[in-house]
Amino acid sequence: MIKKRIAILGSTGSIGTQALDVIAQHPDRYEVETLTAHRNVSLLARQALRFQPNAVVIADDSKYGELKALLADQPIKVYAGSKALCEVVQLPGADVVVSALVGIAGLRPTICAVEAKKQVALANKETLVVAGDLICRLAQRSGAAIIPVDSEHSAIFQCLAGECSPVEKIYLTASGGPFLHASANDLRRATKEQALRHPQWSMGDKVTIDSASMMNKGFEVIEARWLFDLKPTQMEVLVHPQSVVHSMVQFADGSIKAQLGAPDMRIPIGYALSFPERLALSVSRLSFAETPALTFQKPDTEKFRCLALAYEALRMGGNAACAVNAANEVAVSAFLHGKITFPDIARLVEVGLQKNDFIAQPTLEDYLKTDERIRRIAEEMR
Ligand code: NDP
């Protein structure tokens, strides 16, 4: 069997390490072409020693010397800086690029991978939130396939396999996060530790806070709009605290297909790497007998303002979601550093949306300028 060569952008993160775990379970099918990190030199070096990639990139170039020294006796190319992220995904060696950076940092490297006609296993949802129209246009032009890694979108993708009829609507499920039953008062006093205690998933800090505010679900609605070409009215969010049904698709005959499984990201990562086949994976199996009743309810968009703001940005189109993302990145970082309260996240996102100079059909430069301007405003207003 010809092995697929995999480049992982963000290999030291939650998705990146789980992607390596999937690869380690199938050494007969996959080889690692590239691994990248932002600052975590020691983990990147350990991963490189184990998986022997062709190249590694450390995005923070002040860490280059340290990484180079750790890999001195290895036949592994060592690069540094964010430009190198773009360059390595365009090299002919990689068949699949796992886009698992966090935030808008993933935008340019993902664009480079799409332009280079790579198959992109996309975890970095902010890329589609910020510039979904641009990415989809580029993918259409180059013929690059974008396979979702986000569990909800992977579920929808899996439900659509073999279907040729149009989708009537989709149901995106949400765990509800750690504050599902919190009062407004609880939210005002919420600590970073409480917000980072997700009831079902173990993920990086940024996406965990986004889950607590339900901004994550808002972003996923926007992501689904681009991945599956849907209107806002065709997408409904349902709070499903058990996180067993990962999402559902409803067709014109009233049939609904769902994808279920244990909440383990290695399942959608594995599917994105092996599509259209399925890999044998040693992950825990869902036990129906031991699973309590599956429940579904509408989200409270007054309590979780970020979800309502994401829908607003989706309806507005243009660079509105880019502004929401920029304000949210500043707000989440400020919350994690103890500088603002949890409800301030939604306040800053709302400011970002209000202060945005609307552009109906933005270019990449417009998106980058929007991001820079709204970040500045959100920093001033926090
Ligand atoms: P993590 O924070 O765990 O990992 C992020 C990775 O990106 C790390 O390798 C980090 O390097 C690197 N990185 C961070 N900032 C930069 C930067 N500015 N330049 C270059 N590299 C950078 O994130 P997750 O793995 O949790 O999430 C990745 C993406 O996947 C996000 O968009 C998230 O929304 C999405 N996602 C995640 C899920 C999960 O279960 N974790 C589920 C569904 C979607 P370093 O380690 O050196 O800091």
Coordinates of C-alpha atoms and ligand atoms in Angstrom, one line a residue, residues 9-16 18 36-41 43 58-60 82 85 99-103 105 123-126 149-152 201-207 210 216 220 265, ligand 1:
L9 CA 0.0 22.2 11.3
G10 CA -0.2 22.5 15.1
S11 CA 1.1 19.0 15.9
T12 CA 1.7 20.0 19.6
G13 CA -1.9 20.9 20.2
S14 CA -4.9 18.9 21.2
I15 CA -5.9 18.0 17.6
G16 CA -2.3 17.7 16.5
Q18 CA -4.5 13.1 18.6
T36 CA 4.8 22.4 13.3
A37 CA 4.4 24.2 16.7
H38 CA 4.2 27.8 17.9
R39 CA 6.6 27.7 20.9
N40 CA 6.5 24.2 22.4
V41 CA 10.0 23.2 21.2
L43 CA 7.3 18.5 22.5
I58 CA 8.6 26.4 14.9
A59 CA 6.5 29.5 14.2
D60 CA 8.2 31.6 16.9
S82 CA 5.1 31.9 10.1
L85 CA 4.3 27.3 7.6
S99 CA -4.9 22.3 9.6
A100 CA -4.9 22.4 13.4
L101 CA -3.6 25.8 14.3
V102 CA -5.7 27.8 16.6
G103 CA -7.3 31.2 15.5
A105 CA -3.0 32.2 12.5
A123 CA -9.9 21.5 12.3
N124 CA -9.1 25.2 12.3
K125 CA -12.6 26.5 12.1
E126 CA -11.6 30.2 12.4
V149 CA -12.4 17.4 11.4
D150 CA -14.7 19.3 13.7
S151 CA -16.9 16.5 15.2
E152 CA -20.2 18.1 14.2
W201 CA -14.3 17.1 25.6
S202 CA -10.7 17.7 26.5
M203 CA -9.5 20.4 24.1
G204 CA -7.1 23.4 23.8
D205 CA -7.9 26.4 26.0
K206 CA -9.2 28.7 23.3
V207 CA -11.8 26.3 21.9
D210 CA -15.4 29.3 23.1
N216 CA -17.8 27.8 19.4
E220 CA -19.7 26.0 13.8
M265 CA -11.8 13.5 18.4
Ligands
NDP1 P1 -4.4 23.9 20.8 O1 -4.3 25.2 21.5 O2 -4.4 22.7 21.7 O3 -3.2 23.8 19.8 C1 -2.9 24.7 18.8 C2 -1.7 24.4 18.0 O4 -1.4 25.5 17.2 C3 -0.4 24.1 18.8 O5 0.4 23.2 18.1 C4 0.2 25.5 18.9 O6 1.6 25.4 19.1 C5 -0.1 26.0 17.5 N1 -0.2 27.5 17.4 C6 -0.9 28.3 18.3 N2 -0.8 29.5 17.9 C7 0.0 29.6 16.8 C8 0.5 30.6 16.0 N3 0.2 31.9 16.2 N4 1.3 30.3 15.0 C9 1.6 29.0 14.7 N5 1.2 27.9 15.5 C10 0.4 28.2 16.5 O7 -5.7 23.9 19.9 P2 -6.7 22.7 19.5 O8 -5.9 21.6 19.0 O9 -7.6 22.6 20.7 O10 -7.5 23.4 18.4 C11 -7.0 23.6 17.1 C12 -8.1 24.0 16.1 O11 -9.0 22.9 16.0 C13 -8.9 25.2 16.7 O12 -9.3 26.0 15.6 C14 -10.1 24.6 17.3 O13 -11.3 25.4 17.3 C15 -10.3 23.3 16.4 N6 -11.0 22.2 17.1 C16 -10.4 21.7 18.2 C17 -11.0 20.6 18.8 C18 -10.4 19.9 20.0 O14 -10.9 18.8 20.4 N7 -9.3 20.3 20.5 C19 -12.4 20.1 18.4 C20 -12.8 20.7 17.2 C21 -12.2 21.8 16.6 P3 2.2 25.4 20.7 O15 1.8 24.1 21.2 O16 3.7 25.6 20.5 O17 1.6 26.6 21.4

